[in-house]
XYZ file of C-alpha atoms in Angstrom:
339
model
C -85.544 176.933 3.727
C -85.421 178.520 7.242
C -87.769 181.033 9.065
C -86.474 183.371 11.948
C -88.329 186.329 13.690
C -87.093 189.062 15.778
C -85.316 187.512 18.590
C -85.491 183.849 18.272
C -82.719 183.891 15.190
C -78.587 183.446 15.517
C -77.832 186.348 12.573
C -81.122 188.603 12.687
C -79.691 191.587 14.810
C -82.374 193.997 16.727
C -80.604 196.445 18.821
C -81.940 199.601 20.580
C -79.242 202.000 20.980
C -78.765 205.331 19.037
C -77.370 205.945 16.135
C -74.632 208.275 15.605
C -74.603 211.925 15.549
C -72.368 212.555 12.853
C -73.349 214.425 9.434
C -72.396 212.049 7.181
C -74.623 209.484 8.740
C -77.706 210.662 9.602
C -80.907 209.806 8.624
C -81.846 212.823 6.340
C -84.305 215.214 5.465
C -88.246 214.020 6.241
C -89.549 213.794 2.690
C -86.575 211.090 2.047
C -87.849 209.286 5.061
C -91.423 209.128 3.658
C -90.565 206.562 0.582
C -89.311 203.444 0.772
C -85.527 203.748 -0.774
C -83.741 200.586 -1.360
C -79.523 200.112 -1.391
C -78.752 197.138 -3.907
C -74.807 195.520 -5.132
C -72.992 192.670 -5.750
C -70.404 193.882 -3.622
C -67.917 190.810 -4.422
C -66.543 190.414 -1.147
C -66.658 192.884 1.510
C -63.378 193.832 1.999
C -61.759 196.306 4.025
C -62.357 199.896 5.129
C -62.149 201.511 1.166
C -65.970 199.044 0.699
C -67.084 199.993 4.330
C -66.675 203.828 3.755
C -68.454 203.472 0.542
C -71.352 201.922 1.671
C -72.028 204.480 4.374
C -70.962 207.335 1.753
C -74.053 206.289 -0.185
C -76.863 204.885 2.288
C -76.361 208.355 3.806
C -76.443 210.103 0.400
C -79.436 208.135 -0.621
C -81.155 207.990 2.378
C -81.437 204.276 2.517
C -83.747 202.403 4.241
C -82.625 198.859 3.273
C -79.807 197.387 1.737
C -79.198 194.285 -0.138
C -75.469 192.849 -0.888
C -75.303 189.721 -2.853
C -71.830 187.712 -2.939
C -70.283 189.942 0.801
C -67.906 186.027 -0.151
C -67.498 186.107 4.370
C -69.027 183.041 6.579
C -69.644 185.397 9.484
C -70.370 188.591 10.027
C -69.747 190.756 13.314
C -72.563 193.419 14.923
C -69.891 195.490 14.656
C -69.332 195.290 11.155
C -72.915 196.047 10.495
C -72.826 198.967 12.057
C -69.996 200.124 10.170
C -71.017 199.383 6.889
C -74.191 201.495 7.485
C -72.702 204.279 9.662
C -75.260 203.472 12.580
C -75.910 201.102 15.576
C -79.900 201.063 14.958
C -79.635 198.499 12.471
C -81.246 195.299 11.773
C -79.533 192.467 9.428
C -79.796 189.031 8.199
C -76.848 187.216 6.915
C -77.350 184.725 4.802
C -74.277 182.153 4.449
C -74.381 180.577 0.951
C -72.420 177.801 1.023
C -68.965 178.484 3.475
C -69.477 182.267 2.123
C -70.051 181.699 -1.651
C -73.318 183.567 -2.792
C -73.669 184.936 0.858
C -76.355 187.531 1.207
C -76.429 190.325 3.649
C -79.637 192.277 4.029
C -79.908 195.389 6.213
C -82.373 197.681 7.298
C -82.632 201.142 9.589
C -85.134 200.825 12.410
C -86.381 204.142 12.109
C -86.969 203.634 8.287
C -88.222 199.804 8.398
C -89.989 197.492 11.008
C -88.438 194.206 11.203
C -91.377 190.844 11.392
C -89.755 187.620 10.162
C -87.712 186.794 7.518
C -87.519 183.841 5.418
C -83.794 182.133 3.907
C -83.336 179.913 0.894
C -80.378 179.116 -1.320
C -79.891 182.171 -3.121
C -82.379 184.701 -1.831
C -83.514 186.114 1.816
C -87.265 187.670 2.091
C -87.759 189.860 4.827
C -90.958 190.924 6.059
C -92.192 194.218 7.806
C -93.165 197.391 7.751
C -91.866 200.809 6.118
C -92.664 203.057 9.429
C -92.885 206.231 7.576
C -95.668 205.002 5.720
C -97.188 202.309 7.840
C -97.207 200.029 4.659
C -96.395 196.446 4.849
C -93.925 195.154 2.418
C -91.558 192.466 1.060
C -88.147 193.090 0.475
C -86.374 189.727 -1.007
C -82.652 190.359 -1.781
C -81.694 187.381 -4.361
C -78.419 185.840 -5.634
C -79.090 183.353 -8.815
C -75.682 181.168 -9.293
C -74.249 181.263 -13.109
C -76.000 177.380 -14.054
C -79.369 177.181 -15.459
C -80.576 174.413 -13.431
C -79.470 175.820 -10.157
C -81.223 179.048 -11.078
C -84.436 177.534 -12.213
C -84.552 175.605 -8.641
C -83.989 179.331 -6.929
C -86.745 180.847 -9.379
C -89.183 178.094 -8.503
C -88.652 177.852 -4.798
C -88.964 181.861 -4.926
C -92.062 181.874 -6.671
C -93.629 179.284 -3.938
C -92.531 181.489 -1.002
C -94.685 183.983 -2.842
C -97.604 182.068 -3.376
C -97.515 180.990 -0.059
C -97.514 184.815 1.190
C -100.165 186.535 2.147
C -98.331 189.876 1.566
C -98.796 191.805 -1.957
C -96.169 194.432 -1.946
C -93.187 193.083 -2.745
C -89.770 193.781 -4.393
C -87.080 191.329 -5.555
C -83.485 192.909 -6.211
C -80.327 191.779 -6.522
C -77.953 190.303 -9.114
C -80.424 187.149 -11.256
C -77.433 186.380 -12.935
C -79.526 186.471 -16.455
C -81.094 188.870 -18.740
C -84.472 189.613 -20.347
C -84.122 190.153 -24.162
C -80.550 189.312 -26.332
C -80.245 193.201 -25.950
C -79.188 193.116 -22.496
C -76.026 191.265 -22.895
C -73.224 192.211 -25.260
C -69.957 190.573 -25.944
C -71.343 186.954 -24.801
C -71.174 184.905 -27.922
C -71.205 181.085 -28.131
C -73.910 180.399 -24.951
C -76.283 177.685 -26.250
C -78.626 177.851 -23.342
C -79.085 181.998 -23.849
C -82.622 181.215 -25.030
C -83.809 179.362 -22.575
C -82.201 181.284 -20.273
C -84.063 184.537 -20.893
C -87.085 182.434 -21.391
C -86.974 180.700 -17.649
C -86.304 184.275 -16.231
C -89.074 186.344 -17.916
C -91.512 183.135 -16.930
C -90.038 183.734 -13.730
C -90.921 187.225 -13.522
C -94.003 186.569 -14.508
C -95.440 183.564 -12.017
C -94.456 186.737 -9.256
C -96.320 188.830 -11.002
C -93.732 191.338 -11.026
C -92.894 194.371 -12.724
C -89.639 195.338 -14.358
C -89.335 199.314 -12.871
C -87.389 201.800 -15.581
C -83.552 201.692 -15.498
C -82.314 205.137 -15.382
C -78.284 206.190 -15.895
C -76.791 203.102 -17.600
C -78.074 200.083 -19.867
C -75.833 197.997 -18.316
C -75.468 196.581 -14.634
C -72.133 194.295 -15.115
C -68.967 194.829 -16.956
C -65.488 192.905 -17.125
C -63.071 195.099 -16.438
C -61.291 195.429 -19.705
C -65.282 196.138 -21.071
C -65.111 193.368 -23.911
C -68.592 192.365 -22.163
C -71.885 193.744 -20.260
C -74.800 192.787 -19.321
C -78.014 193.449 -17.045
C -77.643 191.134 -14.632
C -79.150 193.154 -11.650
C -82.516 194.776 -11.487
C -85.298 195.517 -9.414
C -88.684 194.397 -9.985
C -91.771 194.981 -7.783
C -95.752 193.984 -8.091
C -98.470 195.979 -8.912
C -98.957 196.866 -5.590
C -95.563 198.494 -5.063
C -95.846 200.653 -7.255
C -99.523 201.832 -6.009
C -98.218 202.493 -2.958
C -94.579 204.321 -4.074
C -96.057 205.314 -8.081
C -93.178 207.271 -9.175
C -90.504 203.952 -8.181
C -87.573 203.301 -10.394
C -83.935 201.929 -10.595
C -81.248 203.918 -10.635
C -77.793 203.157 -11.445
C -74.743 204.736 -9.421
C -71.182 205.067 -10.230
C -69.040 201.937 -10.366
C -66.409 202.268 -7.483
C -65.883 199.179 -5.600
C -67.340 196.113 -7.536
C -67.243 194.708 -11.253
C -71.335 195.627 -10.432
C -73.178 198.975 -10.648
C -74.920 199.562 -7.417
C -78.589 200.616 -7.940
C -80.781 202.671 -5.759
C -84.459 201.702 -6.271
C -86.354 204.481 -5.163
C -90.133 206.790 -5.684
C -88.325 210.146 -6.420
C -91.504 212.381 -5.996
C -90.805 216.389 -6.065
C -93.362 218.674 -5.617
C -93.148 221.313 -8.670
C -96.480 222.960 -7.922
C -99.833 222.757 -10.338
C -99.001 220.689 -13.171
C -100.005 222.580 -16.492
C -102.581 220.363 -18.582
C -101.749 221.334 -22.178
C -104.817 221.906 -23.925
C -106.809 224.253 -25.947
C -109.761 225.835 -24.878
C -111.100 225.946 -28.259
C -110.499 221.918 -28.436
C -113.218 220.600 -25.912
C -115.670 223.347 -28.578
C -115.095 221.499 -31.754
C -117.540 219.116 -32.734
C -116.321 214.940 -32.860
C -113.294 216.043 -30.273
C -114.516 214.024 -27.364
C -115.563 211.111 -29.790
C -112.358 211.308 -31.611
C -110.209 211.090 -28.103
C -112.368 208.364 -26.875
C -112.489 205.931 -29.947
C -108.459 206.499 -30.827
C -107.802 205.885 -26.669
C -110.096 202.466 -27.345
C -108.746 201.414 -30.275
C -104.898 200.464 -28.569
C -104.364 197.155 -27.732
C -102.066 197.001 -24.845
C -101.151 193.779 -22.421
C -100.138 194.254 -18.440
C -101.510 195.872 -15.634
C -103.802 199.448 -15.247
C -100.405 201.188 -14.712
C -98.599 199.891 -17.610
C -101.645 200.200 -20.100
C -102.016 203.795 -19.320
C -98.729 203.889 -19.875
C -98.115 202.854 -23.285
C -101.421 203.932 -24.366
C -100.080 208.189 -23.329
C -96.797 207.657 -25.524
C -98.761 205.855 -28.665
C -101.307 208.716 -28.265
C -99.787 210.870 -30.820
C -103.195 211.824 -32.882
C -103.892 214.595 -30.943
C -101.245 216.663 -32.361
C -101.956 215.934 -35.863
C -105.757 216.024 -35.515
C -104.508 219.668 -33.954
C -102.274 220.579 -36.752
C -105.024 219.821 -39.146
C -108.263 221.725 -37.531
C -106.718 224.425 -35.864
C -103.241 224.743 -37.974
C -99.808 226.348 -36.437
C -101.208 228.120 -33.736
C -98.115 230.539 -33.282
C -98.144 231.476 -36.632
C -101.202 232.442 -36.704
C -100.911 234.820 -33.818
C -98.177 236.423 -34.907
């Protein structure tokens, strides 16, 4: 594993001229600028100018302020061609080379969206340290390529999971393509794998020595599909810790279009619009009747829910469904009776 910092690494670039005018490529409005909005695919291989044009098409779109490519299959990669991917010349990156370009990782970032520190490399993965400058809010941001055998991903996971615990940083997120699935239900068409079990077993422990959290997919159940669709799965995800989502509540993954890869891209972002006063849907007449506050109280006690504060409360707001009937049964159909 190898450590660089700003200036005293071959492949971590730092430059300080301006980015370009254009459109298409600037930064974006200030409220984007505010969250932290990550770029993730498995891009396999870089390619020409149809790839490059994509990948500025949607960091400008999305108003990126990191990307992660697993698998860019190249053993160098130019300034230049930095630039061009994101549409700008005030970029930082980190290329990391796999092994003579296979599972190469290429992890970029927008100075005026995110702070450069160090960065650390392994087989497979590349954490980066900083700061989102918006925010002032340290973070993590480790982009993370698992090869297709078990063992080899294991030794990824567990070498992962020690950079971690060796960190003194809490807000973290891990994205990129694990090359293995959760539950049975994320991977259709796949028959005949012997290892599947352990397999999603070694992952979810996985996810659980980071003490991460898997964020809501949103657009497609699916991240990977051969091309003839016989098979899928949900290979690539985000997850963060706890203290992601304190700091960006409203984070999840979204899936784009798939254009130039075998791989959905996905945009893990904190989409937070401001709609005005939120209407709390109550009655009056509710907080009036006798045993309402007990009722609420004991029912809200009574679920038994595992994970953290946010995912309790969670859970416990979609179980909580005696309301309405305890509603229907003091106070009847409301509308009904008006009319």
């Amino acid at each position: 594993m190898s450590q660089g910092r700003t200036g005293g690494c071959s492949g971590v670039l730092v430059s300080g001229g301006k980015g370009f005018e254009d459109h298409e490529m600037c930064r974006g409005r200030e409220e984007g600028r505010s969250l932290m909005i990550i770029f993730n695919l498995n891009i396999r291989g870089l390619g020409g100018g149809t790839k490059s044009r994509y990948m500025r098409h949607i960091i400008g779109r999305e108003e990126a302020n990191f990307v992660c490519i697993q698998e860019t299959k190249a053993k160098d990669i130019s300034e230049a061609r930095c630039f061009s991917l994101w549409g700008d010349n005030n970029v930082g990156w980190i290329h990391n080379k796999g092994e003579e370009g296979s599972g190469s990782l290429l992890s970029l970032w927008h100075k005026e969206g995110f702070s450069y520190e160090y960065h650390l490399m392994g087989k497979g993965f590349t954490v980066v340290v900083g700061q989102h400058v918006k925010s002032s809010v340290r973070c993590v941001v480790a982009n993370v390529y698992s090869p297709c055998a078990l063992n080899a991903k294991k030794t990824l996971w567990e070498e992962l999971s020690n950079v971690k615990a060796a960190s003194q940083e809490s807000t973290w997120c891990c994205c990129g393509d694990f090359n293995a699935v959760r539950s049975r239900f994320e991977r259709k068409g796949v028959r005949g794998r012997s290892d599947q079990a352990r397999e999603i077993s070694d992952f979810n422990s996985f996810i659980e020595s980071m003490s991460l959290l898997d964020l809501p997919l949103v657009g497609k159940n699916y991240t990977w599909f051969r091309p003839d669709g016989t098979t899928k799965s949900r290979i690539d995800r985000g997850l963060v810790t706890e203290e992601w989502l304190l700091k960006w509540p409203m984070s999840k993954q979204y899936v784009l279009r798939r254009e130039v890869s075998d791989h959905y891209a996905l945009v893990i972002k904190s989409v937070e619009k401001d709609w005005g006063p939120k209407p709390f849907r109550s009655i009056d007449a509710w907080f009036l009747e006798r045993g309402f506050n007990i009722m609420v109280k004991d029912k809200w006690k009574s679920f038994s829910v595992q994970g953290n504060k946010i995912v309790k409360f969670k859970e416990k707001m979609i179980r909580y469904q005696d309301l309405k009937v305890w509603n229907r049964e003091v106070f009847g159909n409301l509308l009904m009776r008006i009319k």
